mmCIF file of C-alpha atoms in Angstrom:
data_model
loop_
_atom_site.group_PDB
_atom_site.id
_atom_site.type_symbol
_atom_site.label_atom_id
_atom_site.label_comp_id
_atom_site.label_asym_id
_atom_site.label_seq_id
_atom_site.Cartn_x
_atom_site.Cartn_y
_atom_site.Cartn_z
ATOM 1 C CA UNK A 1 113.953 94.487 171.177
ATOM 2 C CA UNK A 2 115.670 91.194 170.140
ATOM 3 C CA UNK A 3 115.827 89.528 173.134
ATOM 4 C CA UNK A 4 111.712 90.018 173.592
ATOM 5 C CA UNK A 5 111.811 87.266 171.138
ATOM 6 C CA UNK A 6 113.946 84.896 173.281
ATOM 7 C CA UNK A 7 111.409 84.818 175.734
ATOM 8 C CA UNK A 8 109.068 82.334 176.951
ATOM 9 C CA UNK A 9 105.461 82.517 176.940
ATOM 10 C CA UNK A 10 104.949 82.795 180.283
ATOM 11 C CA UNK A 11 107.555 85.582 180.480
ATOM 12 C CA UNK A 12 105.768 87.570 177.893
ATOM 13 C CA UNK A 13 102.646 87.246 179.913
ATOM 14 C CA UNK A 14 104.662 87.661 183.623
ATOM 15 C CA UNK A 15 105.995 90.990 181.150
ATOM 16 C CA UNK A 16 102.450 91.963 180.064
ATOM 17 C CA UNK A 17 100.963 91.630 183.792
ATOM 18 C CA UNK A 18 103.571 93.927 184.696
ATOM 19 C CA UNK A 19 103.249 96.251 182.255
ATOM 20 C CA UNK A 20 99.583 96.311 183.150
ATOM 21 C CA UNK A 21 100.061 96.859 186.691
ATOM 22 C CA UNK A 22 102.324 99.788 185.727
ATOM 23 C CA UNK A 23 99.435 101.609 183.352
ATOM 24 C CA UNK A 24 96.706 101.348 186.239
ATOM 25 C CA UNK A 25 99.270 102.951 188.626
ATOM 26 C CA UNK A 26 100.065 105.404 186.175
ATOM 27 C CA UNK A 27 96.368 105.808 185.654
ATOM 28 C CA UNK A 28 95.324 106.383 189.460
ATOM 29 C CA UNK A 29 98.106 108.742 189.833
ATOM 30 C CA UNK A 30 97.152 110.568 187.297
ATOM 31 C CA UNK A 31 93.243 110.569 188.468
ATOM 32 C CA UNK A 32 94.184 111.579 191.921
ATOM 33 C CA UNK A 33 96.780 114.810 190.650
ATOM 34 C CA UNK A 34 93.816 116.334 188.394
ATOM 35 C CA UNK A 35 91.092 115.452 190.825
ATOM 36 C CA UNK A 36 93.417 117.144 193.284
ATOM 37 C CA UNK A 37 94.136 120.223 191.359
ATOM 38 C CA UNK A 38 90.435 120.575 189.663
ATOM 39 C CA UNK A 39 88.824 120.360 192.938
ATOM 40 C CA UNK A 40 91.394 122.267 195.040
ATOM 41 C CA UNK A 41 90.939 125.220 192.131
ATOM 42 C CA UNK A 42 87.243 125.295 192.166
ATOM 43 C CA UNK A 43 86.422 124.577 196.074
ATOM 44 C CA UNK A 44 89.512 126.644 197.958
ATOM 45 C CA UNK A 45 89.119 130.111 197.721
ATOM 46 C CA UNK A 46 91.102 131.376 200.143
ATOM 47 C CA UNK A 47 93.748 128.717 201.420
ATOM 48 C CA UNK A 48 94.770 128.666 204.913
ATOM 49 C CA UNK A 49 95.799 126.079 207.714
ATOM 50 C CA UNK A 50 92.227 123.858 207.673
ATOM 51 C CA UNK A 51 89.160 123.649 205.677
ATOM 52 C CA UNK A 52 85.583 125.100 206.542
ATOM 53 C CA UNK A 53 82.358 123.348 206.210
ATOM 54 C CA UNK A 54 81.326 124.482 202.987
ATOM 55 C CA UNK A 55 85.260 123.685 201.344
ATOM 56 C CA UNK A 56 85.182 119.992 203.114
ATOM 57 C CA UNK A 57 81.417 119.568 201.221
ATOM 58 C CA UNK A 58 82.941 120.888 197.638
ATOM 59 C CA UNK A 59 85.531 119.102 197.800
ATOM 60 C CA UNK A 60 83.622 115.671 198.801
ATOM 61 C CA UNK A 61 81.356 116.517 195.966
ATOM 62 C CA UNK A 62 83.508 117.425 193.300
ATOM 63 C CA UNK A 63 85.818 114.498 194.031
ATOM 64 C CA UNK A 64 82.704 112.567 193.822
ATOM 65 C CA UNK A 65 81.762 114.245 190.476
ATOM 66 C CA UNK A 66 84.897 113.542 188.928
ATOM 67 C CA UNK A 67 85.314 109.852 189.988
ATOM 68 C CA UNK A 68 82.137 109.481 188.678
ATOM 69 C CA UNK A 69 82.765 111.173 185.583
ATOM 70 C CA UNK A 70 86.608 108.967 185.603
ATOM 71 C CA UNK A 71 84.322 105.595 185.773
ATOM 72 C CA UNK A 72 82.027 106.844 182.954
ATOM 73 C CA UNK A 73 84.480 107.384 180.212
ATOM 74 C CA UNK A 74 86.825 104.580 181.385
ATOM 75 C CA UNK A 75 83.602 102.000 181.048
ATOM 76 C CA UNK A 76 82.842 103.690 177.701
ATOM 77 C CA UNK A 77 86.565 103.546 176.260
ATOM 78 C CA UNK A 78 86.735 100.245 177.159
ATOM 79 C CA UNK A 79 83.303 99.010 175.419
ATOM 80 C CA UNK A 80 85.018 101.180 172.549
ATOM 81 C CA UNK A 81 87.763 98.986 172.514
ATOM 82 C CA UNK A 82 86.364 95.523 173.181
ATOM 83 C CA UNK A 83 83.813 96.390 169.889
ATOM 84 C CA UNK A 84 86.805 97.430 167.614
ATOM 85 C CA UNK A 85 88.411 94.498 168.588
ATOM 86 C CA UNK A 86 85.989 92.401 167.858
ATOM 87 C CA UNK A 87 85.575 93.531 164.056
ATOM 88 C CA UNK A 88 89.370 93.068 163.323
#
């Protein structure tokens, strides 16, 4: 942790853009594995080598659903965040 203090500004904030970049990957992968196994639980009953009609539709929806859902609270944490920041 010493040597974070022997850096420049601009290499904190090259440091910070990184770290950044590696949350919101972090953060999509994460989206896509629960989307993935949420929707895959509640739309595939019976697994086999292609889906029908009515699978391909839940699927679309509930990956819909849960992006939508995924927006939602990520909008709402953030506002959360911006207003506590604002009062410190």
């Amino acid at each position: 942790m010493d040597s974070l203090g022997q850096l420049t500004g601009s290499q904190k904030d090259e440091l910070m853009d990184q770290l950044k970049q590696q949350i919101a990957v972090a953060n999509a992968q994460e989206l896509i594995t629960k989307m993935t196994e949420k929707c895959f639980k509640k739309c595939i009953t019976k697994p086999g080598s292609s889906l029908d009609s009515s699978e391909q539709k839940c699927i679309a929806m509930c990956m819909d659903r849960y992006m939508d859902s995924w927006n939602l609270v990520s909008r709402v944490y953030g506002n959360r965040i911006q207003r506590e920041r604002q009062r410190l």
